[in-house]
Amino acid sequence: MAQVALKLSGFEGPLELLMHLIEKDKIDIYDIPIVSITEQYIGYLKAMSEFDMELASEFLVMAATLLQIKSRMLLPKEERAEDEEEVDPRQQLVEMLIEYRRIKECARLLLEKKEEARKYVQRLPMFKGIVDRVMPTYTVVDLLEALNSMLSSTEHEEAFIAPQAFSVQEKMADILEKLKTRPGFTLSELVSSELPGEKVACFLGVLELLKLNLITITQQEAFAPIYIFAKEGE
């Protein structure tokens, strides 16, 4: 059976109505004048007599609770021992109101966060659905065989790597010289060399020229050719 949510003249529940009465009269929540609040609360219920009050059971339960607290406050105080602390009949009601106010404040903050989040739009990853990287799986045996193959192939050989010195400044000059005779060219044309060191020097040269604002680069889409052009006026 669906729950029926009764909204009593804009109040979603008895605690909200009580908070309205307390805040309206600027009452200290820790020292509630229970007689006055009870009379105002019951007055609100009578004013809302056009509603089906059978559905307003929560409001009626709170009214009964207020009347009980009111009657306990009017009774003569019992004599207690000096070390025995007197229990305030309003204590439970005060705790309920404080908890309700805390929850309402949290709800307000969450609503602010929700409204703030609406100002941001999430962008999908640039290469989503384009790059499908599948990582092969290897066993420990495969790794050991690869290690053994590497060690056996170099056991009686001396590894020597010849130094490859390429100047980034020279590559920058080459790029600018090419752009004097051609309107533009692709990055792949520039780094067509098979030598890794020369490719790196060319790439760094392009980055330095971009940083100096001497060239521009364009690319129509992901993985499309990258074109290099001279900056206008340079």
XYZ file of N, CA and C in Angstrom:
702
model
N 0.854 -1.193 0.000
C 0.000 0.000 0.000
C 0.885 1.236 0.000
N 0.589 2.192 -0.869
C 1.414 3.402 -0.971
C 1.246 4.257 0.272
N 2.344 4.861 0.709
C 2.310 5.735 1.875
C 1.667 7.056 1.504
N 0.823 7.562 2.397
C 0.183 8.862 2.178
C 0.957 9.905 2.961
N 1.492 10.899 2.266
C 2.256 11.952 2.928
C 1.361 13.167 3.089
N 0.939 13.444 4.309
C 0.079 14.592 4.569
C 0.927 15.817 4.815
N 0.617 16.892 4.112
C 1.355 18.136 4.286
C 0.403 19.138 4.909
N 0.597 19.454 6.165
C -0.308 20.296 6.921
C 0.065 21.750 6.713
N -0.637 22.415 5.784
C -0.412 23.837 5.519
C 1.059 24.155 5.308
N 1.736 23.329 4.518
C 3.143 23.593 4.208
C 4.112 22.912 5.146
N 3.651 22.225 6.179
C 4.531 21.547 7.130
C 4.524 20.051 6.829
N 5.718 19.491 6.632
C 5.828 18.092 6.243
C 5.710 17.137 7.424
N 5.776 17.638 8.633
C 5.679 16.779 9.795
C 5.548 17.610 11.059
N 5.242 16.957 12.178
C 5.046 17.700 13.434
C 6.299 18.422 13.916
N 7.468 17.840 13.674
C 8.693 18.506 14.118
C 8.934 19.800 13.347
N 8.583 19.798 12.063
C 8.753 21.031 11.284
C 7.810 22.117 11.780
N 6.577 21.719 12.141
C 5.632 22.689 12.698
C 6.146 23.248 14.020
N 6.686 22.371 14.868
C 7.247 22.839 16.141
C 8.420 23.797 15.920
N 9.306 23.450 14.988
C 10.448 24.327 14.692
C 9.965 25.685 14.194
N 8.894 25.683 13.398
C 8.336 26.955 12.918
C 7.856 27.812 14.091
N 7.160 27.196 15.027
C 6.649 27.945 16.189
C 7.795 28.481 17.052
N 8.842 27.664 17.221
C 9.986 28.078 18.043
C 10.748 29.221 17.384
N 10.991 29.100 16.070
C 11.736 30.141 15.375
C 10.915 31.415 15.218
N 9.582 31.269 15.071
C 8.716 32.443 14.916
C 8.771 33.327 16.157
N 8.759 32.722 17.336
C 8.792 33.474 18.591
C 10.201 33.639 19.151
N 11.232 33.181 18.361
C 12.638 33.290 18.776
C 12.849 32.693 20.162
N 12.392 31.450 20.313
C 12.469 30.742 21.591
C 13.764 29.958 21.660
N 14.369 29.913 22.845
C 15.562 29.089 23.069
C 15.133 27.625 23.039
N 15.723 26.873 22.130
C 15.311 25.479 21.967
C 15.599 24.641 23.213
N 16.563 25.090 24.041
C 16.904 24.357 25.264
C 15.999 24.751 26.448
N 15.153 25.760 26.257
C 14.261 26.209 27.335
C 12.898 26.539 26.722
N 12.210 25.519 26.250
C 10.941 25.714 25.543
C 9.819 25.982 26.550
N 9.064 27.087 26.387
C 7.866 27.305 27.209
C 6.763 26.363 26.753
N 6.696 25.218 27.375
C 5.875 24.118 26.870
C 4.398 24.471 26.839
N 3.920 25.282 27.778
C 2.493 25.635 27.819
C 2.130 26.445 26.581
N 2.933 27.469 26.286
C 2.659 28.335 25.140
C 2.763 27.573 23.819
N 3.828 26.758 23.706
C 4.027 26.007 22.460
C 2.907 25.009 22.242
N 2.455 24.350 23.301
C 1.369 23.374 23.179
C 0.093 24.050 22.701
N -0.215 25.204 23.271
C -1.435 25.916 22.870
C -1.358 26.341 21.407
N -0.197 26.840 20.973
C -0.056 27.257 19.582
C -0.146 26.050 18.644
N 0.472 24.962 19.050
C 0.472 23.749 18.212
C -0.949 23.239 18.016
N -1.709 23.132 19.115
C -3.089 22.650 19.014
C -3.937 23.641 18.223
N -3.624 24.937 18.345
C -4.338 25.945 17.571
C -4.151 25.740 16.076
N -2.940 25.367 15.671
C -2.681 25.084 14.254
C -3.484 23.878 13.790
N -3.557 22.844 14.630
C -4.319 21.650 14.251
C -5.802 21.968 14.091
N -6.334 22.803 14.981
C -7.749 23.171 14.875
C -8.000 24.001 13.620
N -7.065 24.847 13.286
C -7.221 25.682 12.086
C -7.228 24.835 10.818
N -6.582 23.672 10.874
C -6.512 22.787 9.721
C -7.587 21.704 9.788
N -8.749 22.029 10.350
C -9.788 21.020 10.546
C -10.389 20.526 9.244
N -10.155 21.267 8.136
C -10.720 20.815 6.870
C -9.990 19.604 6.323
N -8.785 19.300 6.845
C -8.053 18.117 6.409
C -8.635 16.870 7.072
N -8.397 15.729 6.457
C -8.777 14.454 7.046
C -7.769 14.143 8.138
N -8.109 14.429 9.360
C -7.149 14.325 10.451
C -6.781 12.875 10.777
N -7.544 11.899 10.193
C -7.163 10.501 10.406
C -5.807 10.221 9.765
N -5.478 10.990 8.707
C -4.193 10.827 8.048
C -3.087 11.571 8.777
N -3.482 12.449 9.673
C -2.493 13.272 10.378
C -2.153 12.660 11.724
N -1.969 11.345 11.769
C -1.721 10.665 13.046
C -0.444 11.166 13.717
N 0.607 11.480 12.903
C 1.864 11.940 13.497
C 1.667 13.270 14.221
N 0.848 14.147 13.620
C 0.591 15.438 14.269
C -0.179 15.247 15.573
N -1.121 14.308 15.578
C -1.900 14.060 16.783
C -1.058 13.415 17.877
N -0.149 12.519 17.461
C 0.749 11.896 18.447
C 1.625 12.955 19.102
N 2.135 13.904 18.324
C 2.957 14.973 18.885
C 2.127 15.858 19.817
N 0.860 16.103 19.439
C -0.010 16.900 20.315
C -0.185 16.206 21.660
N -0.387 14.887 21.632
C -0.528 14.129 22.883
C 0.759 14.178 23.698
N 1.900 14.116 23.003
C 3.190 14.187 23.696
C 3.364 15.538 24.373
N 2.987 16.601 23.677
C 3.096 17.943 24.258
C 2.189 18.100 25.477
N 0.992 17.560 25.386
C 0.069 17.636 26.529
C 0.609 16.844 27.714
N 1.226 15.710 27.436
C 1.813 14.922 28.522
C 2.945 15.682 29.195
N 3.820 16.293 28.376
C 4.933 17.074 28.947
C 4.387 18.260 29.737
N 3.323 18.904 29.201
C 2.714 20.046 29.888
C 2.172 19.640 31.256
N 1.489 18.496 31.301
C 0.927 18.027 32.581
C 2.038 17.683 33.567
N 3.136 17.094 33.074
C 4.248 16.750 33.970
C 4.928 18.012 34.494
N 4.962 19.067 33.666
C 5.566 20.321 34.112
C 4.717 21.012 35.176
N 3.392 20.790 35.119
C 2.477 21.439 36.081
C 2.386 20.700 37.411
N 2.805 19.437 37.427
C 2.754 18.666 38.671
C 3.777 19.184 39.677
N 3.464 19.072 40.979
C 4.453 19.488 41.996
C 5.717 18.645 41.886
N 6.837 19.277 42.070
C 8.115 18.568 41.968
C 8.329 17.694 43.187
N 8.790 16.478 42.940
C 9.061 15.545 44.027
C 10.376 15.906 44.701
N 10.432 15.635 45.981
C 11.674 15.875 46.720
C 12.690 14.797 46.351
N 13.907 15.230 46.039
C 14.957 14.295 45.629
C 16.187 14.495 46.500
N 17.024 13.496 46.507
C 18.283 13.604 47.243
C 19.163 14.653 46.567
N 20.087 15.225 47.341
C 20.931 16.296 46.816
C 21.769 15.850 45.621
N 22.241 14.590 45.644
C 23.096 14.102 44.563
C 22.294 13.542 43.388
N 20.961 13.535 43.492
C 20.134 12.996 42.417
C 19.708 14.132 41.487
N 20.020 13.982 40.206
C 19.741 15.031 39.225
C 18.305 14.939 38.740
N 17.639 16.085 38.654
C 16.248 16.121 38.208
C 16.186 16.008 36.687
N 15.278 15.179 36.203
C 15.117 14.970 34.767
C 14.086 15.946 34.237
N 14.471 16.698 33.221
C 13.560 17.667 32.607
C 12.611 16.918 31.667
N 11.289 17.056 31.846
C 10.342 16.362 30.958
C 10.488 16.760 29.488
N 11.102 17.924 29.228
C 11.256 18.397 27.846
C 12.505 17.855 27.165
N 13.344 17.127 27.914
C 14.643 16.728 27.382
C 14.528 15.919 26.080
N 13.650 14.925 26.067
C 13.513 14.090 24.877
C 13.026 14.900 23.679
N 12.099 15.822 23.911
C 11.598 16.673 22.834
C 12.707 17.568 22.288
N 13.515 18.126 23.194
C 14.625 18.994 22.777
C 15.610 18.208 21.908
N 15.938 16.989 22.314
C 16.865 16.160 21.536
C 16.308 15.856 20.150
N 15.003 15.590 20.066
C 14.379 15.326 18.765
C 14.451 16.556 17.862
N 14.209 17.737 18.429
C 14.241 18.970 17.639
C 15.655 19.295 17.166
N 16.647 19.066 18.028
C 18.042 19.334 17.648
C 18.469 18.409 16.515
N 18.092 17.127 16.618
C 18.433 16.167 15.559
C 17.720 16.522 14.257
N 16.457 16.949 14.386
C 15.703 17.326 13.183
C 16.338 18.551 12.516
N 16.762 19.530 13.307
C 17.397 20.727 12.754
C 18.720 20.380 12.082
N 19.463 19.446 12.660
C 20.737 19.032 12.061
C 20.508 18.347 10.708
N 19.477 17.486 10.643
C 19.176 16.785 9.389
C 18.725 17.772 8.313
N 17.911 18.755 8.705
C 17.456 19.759 7.740
C 18.622 20.576 7.193
N 19.595 20.876 8.052
C 20.765 21.631 7.605
C 21.594 20.797 6.631
N 21.748 19.498 6.927
C 22.475 18.608 6.006
C 21.753 18.515 4.665
N 20.418 18.454 4.702
C 19.646 18.389 3.462
C 19.827 19.667 2.648
N 19.897 20.801 3.339
C 20.101 22.082 2.638
C 21.459 22.112 1.957
N 22.496 21.636 2.658
C 23.838 21.619 2.083
C 23.917 20.673 0.888
N 23.264 19.517 0.997
C 23.252 18.574 -0.125
C 22.550 19.172 -1.339
N 21.474 19.917 -1.097
C 20.767 20.567 -2.202
C 21.647 21.611 -2.882
N 22.423 22.350 -2.081
C 23.360 23.329 -2.652
C 24.411 22.636 -3.512
N 24.924 21.501 -3.017
C 25.922 20.750 -3.789
C 25.321 20.243 -5.100
N 24.055 19.815 -5.042
C 23.393 19.323 -6.253
C 23.248 20.441 -7.278
N 22.835 21.627 -6.806
C 22.679 22.757 -7.723
C 24.026 23.185 -8.288
N 25.067 23.115 -7.472
C 26.402 23.483 -7.946
C 26.910 22.472 -8.977
N 26.582 21.182 -8.767
C 27.047 20.144 -9.693
C 26.396 20.284 -11.062
N 25.217 20.897 -11.128
C 24.543 21.070 -12.412
C 25.291 22.024 -13.337
N 26.199 22.820 -12.778
C 26.947 23.777 -13.585
C 28.092 23.115 -14.341
N 28.396 21.875 -14.010
C 29.528 21.194 -14.628
C 29.027 20.084 -15.554
N 29.718 19.908 -16.653
C 29.395 18.864 -17.622
C 30.586 17.926 -17.738
N 30.339 16.654 -17.626
C 31.413 15.667 -17.689
C 31.762 15.360 -19.140
N 33.034 15.423 -19.468
C 33.489 15.108 -20.819
C 33.968 13.667 -20.869
N 33.522 12.960 -21.909
C 33.961 11.579 -22.089
C 35.437 11.548 -22.475
N 36.149 10.466 -22.169
C 37.561 10.360 -22.576
C 37.714 10.572 -24.077
N 38.789 11.279 -24.455
C 38.993 11.652 -25.848
C 39.037 10.445 -26.778
N 39.697 9.377 -26.351
C 39.908 8.231 -27.224
C 39.022 7.050 -26.837
N 37.899 7.332 -26.165
C 37.006 6.250 -25.769
C 36.400 5.596 -27.007
N 36.493 4.284 -27.099
C 35.953 3.554 -28.224
C 36.862 3.503 -29.432
N 37.982 4.259 -29.384
C 38.909 4.273 -30.515
C 40.097 3.359 -30.237
N 40.665 3.528 -29.054
C 41.824 2.721 -28.681
C 41.341 1.511 -27.888
N 41.613 0.347 -28.414
C 41.250 -0.894 -27.736
C 42.537 -1.649 -27.433
N 43.037 -1.429 -26.251
C 44.328 -2.014 -25.883
C 44.097 -3.340 -25.165
N 44.595 -4.390 -25.741
C 44.472 -5.727 -25.148
C 45.845 -6.150 -24.651
N 45.957 -6.376 -23.372
C 47.225 -6.780 -22.777
C 47.310 -8.298 -22.743
N 48.325 -8.861 -23.403
C 48.465 -10.330 -23.360
C 48.850 -10.799 -21.965
N 48.524 -12.030 -21.672
C 48.851 -12.610 -20.370
C 50.016 -13.588 -20.522
N 50.919 -13.563 -19.568
C 52.090 -14.436 -19.579
C 52.176 -15.164 -18.253
N 52.638 -16.387 -18.323
C 52.840 -17.178 -17.120
C 54.270 -16.978 -16.621
N 54.548 -17.492 -15.442
C 55.901 -17.418 -14.888
C 56.885 -18.166 -15.780
N 56.450 -19.268 -16.363
C 57.314 -20.055 -17.257
C 57.705 -19.223 -18.474
N 56.779 -18.486 -19.040
C 57.067 -17.626 -20.190
C 58.121 -16.582 -19.839
N 57.994 -15.993 -18.656
C 58.954 -14.968 -18.230
C 60.343 -15.565 -18.027
N 60.404 -16.745 -17.439
C 61.701 -17.396 -17.211
C 62.356 -17.764 -18.545
N 61.561 -18.247 -19.502
C 62.115 -18.590 -20.813
C 62.636 -17.339 -21.523
N 61.929 -16.240 -21.405
C 62.378 -14.990 -22.027
C 63.673 -14.510 -21.391
N 63.781 -14.626 -20.060
C 65.000 -14.219 -19.359
C 66.168 -15.104 -19.759
N 65.935 -16.402 -19.853
C 66.987 -17.335 -20.244
C 67.463 -17.072 -21.664
N 66.530 -16.769 -22.558
C 66.886 -16.466 -23.944
C 67.726 -15.191 -24.024
N 67.379 -14.191 -23.228
C 68.117 -12.929 -23.243
C 69.534 -13.121 -22.709
N 69.668 -13.892 -21.634
C 70.987 -14.104 -21.037
C 71.879 -14.944 -21.950
N 71.307 -15.968 -22.582
C 72.113 -16.853 -23.432
C 72.566 -16.149 -24.706
N 71.785 -15.206 -25.211
C 72.141 -14.532 -26.455
C 73.246 -13.495 -26.257
N 73.448 -13.042 -25.046
C 74.462 -12.003 -24.786
C 75.622 -12.519 -23.937
N 75.635 -13.822 -23.735
C 76.658 -14.368 -22.836
C 78.063 -14.159 -23.371
N 78.251 -14.346 -24.706
C 79.581 -14.237 -25.275
C 79.713 -13.036 -26.214
N 78.807 -12.094 -26.081
C 78.853 -10.914 -26.925
C 78.989 -9.666 -26.072
N 79.662 -8.701 -26.640
C 79.796 -7.421 -25.966
C 78.841 -6.434 -26.613
N 78.006 -5.821 -25.783
C 77.042 -4.853 -26.301
C 77.712 -3.491 -26.400
N 77.525 -2.844 -27.556
C 78.099 -1.514 -27.752
C 77.056 -0.641 -28.450
N 76.774 0.475 -27.879
C 75.821 1.417 -28.460
C 76.590 2.647 -28.888
N 76.567 2.901 -30.176
C 77.291 4.068 -30.690
C 76.552 5.338 -30.313
N 77.269 6.342 -29.859
C 76.617 7.612 -29.488
C 76.015 8.296 -30.715
N 74.850 8.856 -30.554
C 74.170 9.579 -31.616
C 73.881 10.981 -31.111
N 74.608 11.937 -31.601
C 74.457 13.320 -31.140
C 73.738 14.122 -32.206
N 72.547 14.603 -31.867
C 71.785 15.456 -32.777
C 71.402 16.722 -32.021
N 71.636 17.839 -32.636
C 71.373 19.123 -31.998
C 69.920 19.540 -32.209
N 69.255 19.883 -31.117
C 67.880 20.366 -31.202
C 67.844 21.703 -31.933
N 68.867 22.555 -31.666
C 68.914 23.857 -32.336
C 69.056 23.701 -33.859
N 69.843 22.716 -34.295
C 69.990 22.491 -35.726
C 68.674 22.029 -36.353
N 67.957 21.192 -35.656
C 66.677 20.723 -36.158
C 65.668 21.867 -36.228
N 65.719 22.777 -35.249
C 64.835 23.947 -35.277
C 65.125 24.792 -36.511
N 66.409 24.976 -36.795
C 66.805 25.762 -37.969
C 66.360 25.063 -39.251
N 66.459 23.731 -39.303
C 66.030 22.975 -40.480
C 64.527 23.132 -40.720
N 63.763 23.109 -39.633
C 62.305 23.238 -39.759
C 61.938 24.603 -40.326
N 62.559 25.659 -39.763
C 62.261 27.009 -40.241
C 62.716 27.194 -41.692
N 63.821 26.542 -42.078
C 64.311 26.645 -43.449
C 63.336 25.973 -44.415
N 62.782 24.836 -44.024
C 61.811 24.144 -44.865
C 60.552 24.977 -45.050
N 60.144 25.669 -43.972
C 58.916 26.458 -44.035
C 59.068 27.706 -44.907
N 60.315 28.066 -45.249
C 60.525 29.193 -46.163
C 60.178 28.821 -47.595
N 60.314 27.549 -47.923
C 60.077 27.092 -49.297
C 58.753 26.363 -49.449
N 58.166 25.911 -48.335
C 56.901 25.183 -48.389
C 55.920 25.781 -47.382
N 54.638 25.811 -47.714
C 53.672 26.378 -46.761
C 53.511 25.532 -45.501
N 53.770 24.233 -45.640
C 53.639 23.349 -44.491
C 53.960 21.922 -44.858
N 54.109 21.091 -43.847
C 54.387 19.679 -44.069
C 53.962 18.908 -42.826
N 53.906 17.594 -42.957
C 53.456 16.766 -41.836
C 54.626 16.448 -40.904
N 54.271 16.118 -39.682
C 55.290 15.752 -38.702
C 55.989 14.471 -39.104
N 55.267 13.545 -39.744
C 55.872 12.279 -40.156
C 56.952 12.506 -41.213
N 56.786 13.536 -42.076
C 57.833 13.865 -43.047
C 59.084 14.358 -42.341
N 58.874 15.077 -41.263
C 60.006 15.664 -40.548
C 60.818 14.606 -39.815
N 60.151 13.630 -39.229
C 60.837 12.612 -38.420
C 60.910 11.300 -39.188
N 61.174 11.373 -40.477
C 61.250 10.171 -41.311
C 62.538 9.380 -41.101
N 63.480 9.947 -40.360
C 64.746 9.275 -40.129
C 64.535 7.994 -39.324
N 65.363 6.982 -39.566
C 65.290 5.715 -38.840
C 66.018 5.782 -37.510
N 66.828 6.816 -37.307
C 67.611 6.925 -36.073
C 66.738 7.483 -34.952
N 66.594 6.753 -33.849
C 65.748 7.234 -32.751
C 66.196 8.582 -32.217
N 67.515 8.785 -32.106
C 68.013 10.045 -31.572
C 67.621 11.231 -32.426
N 67.647 11.040 -33.745
C 67.275 12.135 -34.647
C 65.777 12.418 -34.556
N 64.968 11.384 -34.402
C 63.521 11.571 -34.246
C 63.213 12.386 -32.992
N 63.916 12.062 -31.912
C 63.695 12.779 -30.656
C 64.091 14.239 -30.804
N 65.240 14.491 -31.477
C 65.703 15.864 -31.665
C 64.708 16.665 -32.503
N 64.138 16.046 -33.554
C 63.140 16.720 -34.384
C 61.892 17.065 -33.570
N 61.452 16.100 -32.777
C 60.248 16.319 -31.974
C 60.463 17.433 -30.951
N 61.631 17.436 -30.307
C 61.938 18.498 -29.341
C 62.047 19.848 -30.034
N 62.582 19.837 -31.278
C 62.669 21.079 -32.033
C 61.298 21.670 -32.311
N 60.325 20.801 -32.656
C 58.952 21.261 -32.888
C 58.368 21.870 -31.616
N 58.590 21.221 -30.485
C 58.065 21.732 -29.214
C 58.674 23.087 -28.861
N 59.974 23.235 -29.101
C 60.634 24.513 -28.794
C 60.098 25.632 -29.696
N 59.877 25.334 -30.977
C 59.350 26.348 -31.892
C 57.917 26.732 -31.531
N 57.145 25.752 -31.049
C 55.806 26.066 -30.565
C 55.866 26.974 -29.343
N 56.787 26.660 -28.458
C 56.954 27.453 -27.244
C 57.359 28.884 -27.584
N 58.189 29.051 -28.632
C 58.629 30.383 -29.065
C 57.590 31.068 -29.949
N 56.469 30.380 -30.212
C 55.373 30.938 -31.003
C 55.806 31.252 -32.442
N 56.675 30.401 -33.006
C 57.159 30.591 -34.374
C 56.433 29.687 -35.366
N 55.772 28.638 -34.881
C 55.032 27.727 -35.764
C 53.680 27.410 -35.136
N 52.801 26.826 -35.951
C 51.521 26.311 -35.461
C 51.365 24.879 -35.965
N 50.589 24.086 -35.260
C 50.317 22.710 -35.698
C 48.813 22.483 -35.666
N 48.326 21.649 -36.565
C 46.899 21.304 -36.618
C 46.744 19.812 -36.823
N 45.605 19.313 -36.354
C 45.255 17.894 -36.517
C 43.734 17.796 -36.572
N 43.202 17.191 -37.604
C 41.759 17.147 -37.817
C 41.048 16.285 -36.777
N 41.640 15.147 -36.424
C 41.031 14.233 -35.465
C 42.116 13.368 -34.841
N 41.719 12.557 -33.874
C 42.685 11.689 -33.195
C 43.340 10.743 -34.195
N 44.672 10.649 -34.119
C 45.496 9.767 -34.950
C 45.593 10.231 -36.407
N 45.023 11.389 -36.719
C 45.168 11.939 -38.073
C 46.555 12.575 -38.193
N 47.054 12.824 -39.432
C 48.370 13.456 -39.599
C 48.433 14.829 -38.932
N 49.578 15.126 -38.361
C 49.819 16.427 -37.726
C 50.564 17.319 -38.714
N 49.998 18.494 -39.007
C 50.592 19.411 -39.978
C 51.279 20.567 -39.252
N 52.426 20.964 -39.780
C 53.226 22.052 -39.204
C 53.202 23.210 -40.191
N 52.896 24.420 -39.703
C 52.860 25.621 -40.533
C 53.661 26.732 -39.848
N 54.161 27.656 -40.647
C 54.858 28.818 -40.099
C 53.811 29.777 -39.509
N 54.170 30.448 -38.418
C 53.296 31.433 -37.817
C 53.145 32.626 -38.753
N 51.933 33.130 -38.871
C 51.723 34.264 -39.762
C 52.552 35.467 -39.332
N 53.249 36.050 -40.298
C 54.083 37.224 -40.015
C 55.474 36.878 -39.600
N 55.760 35.566 -39.392
C 57.108 35.174 -38.980
C 57.909 34.791 -40.203
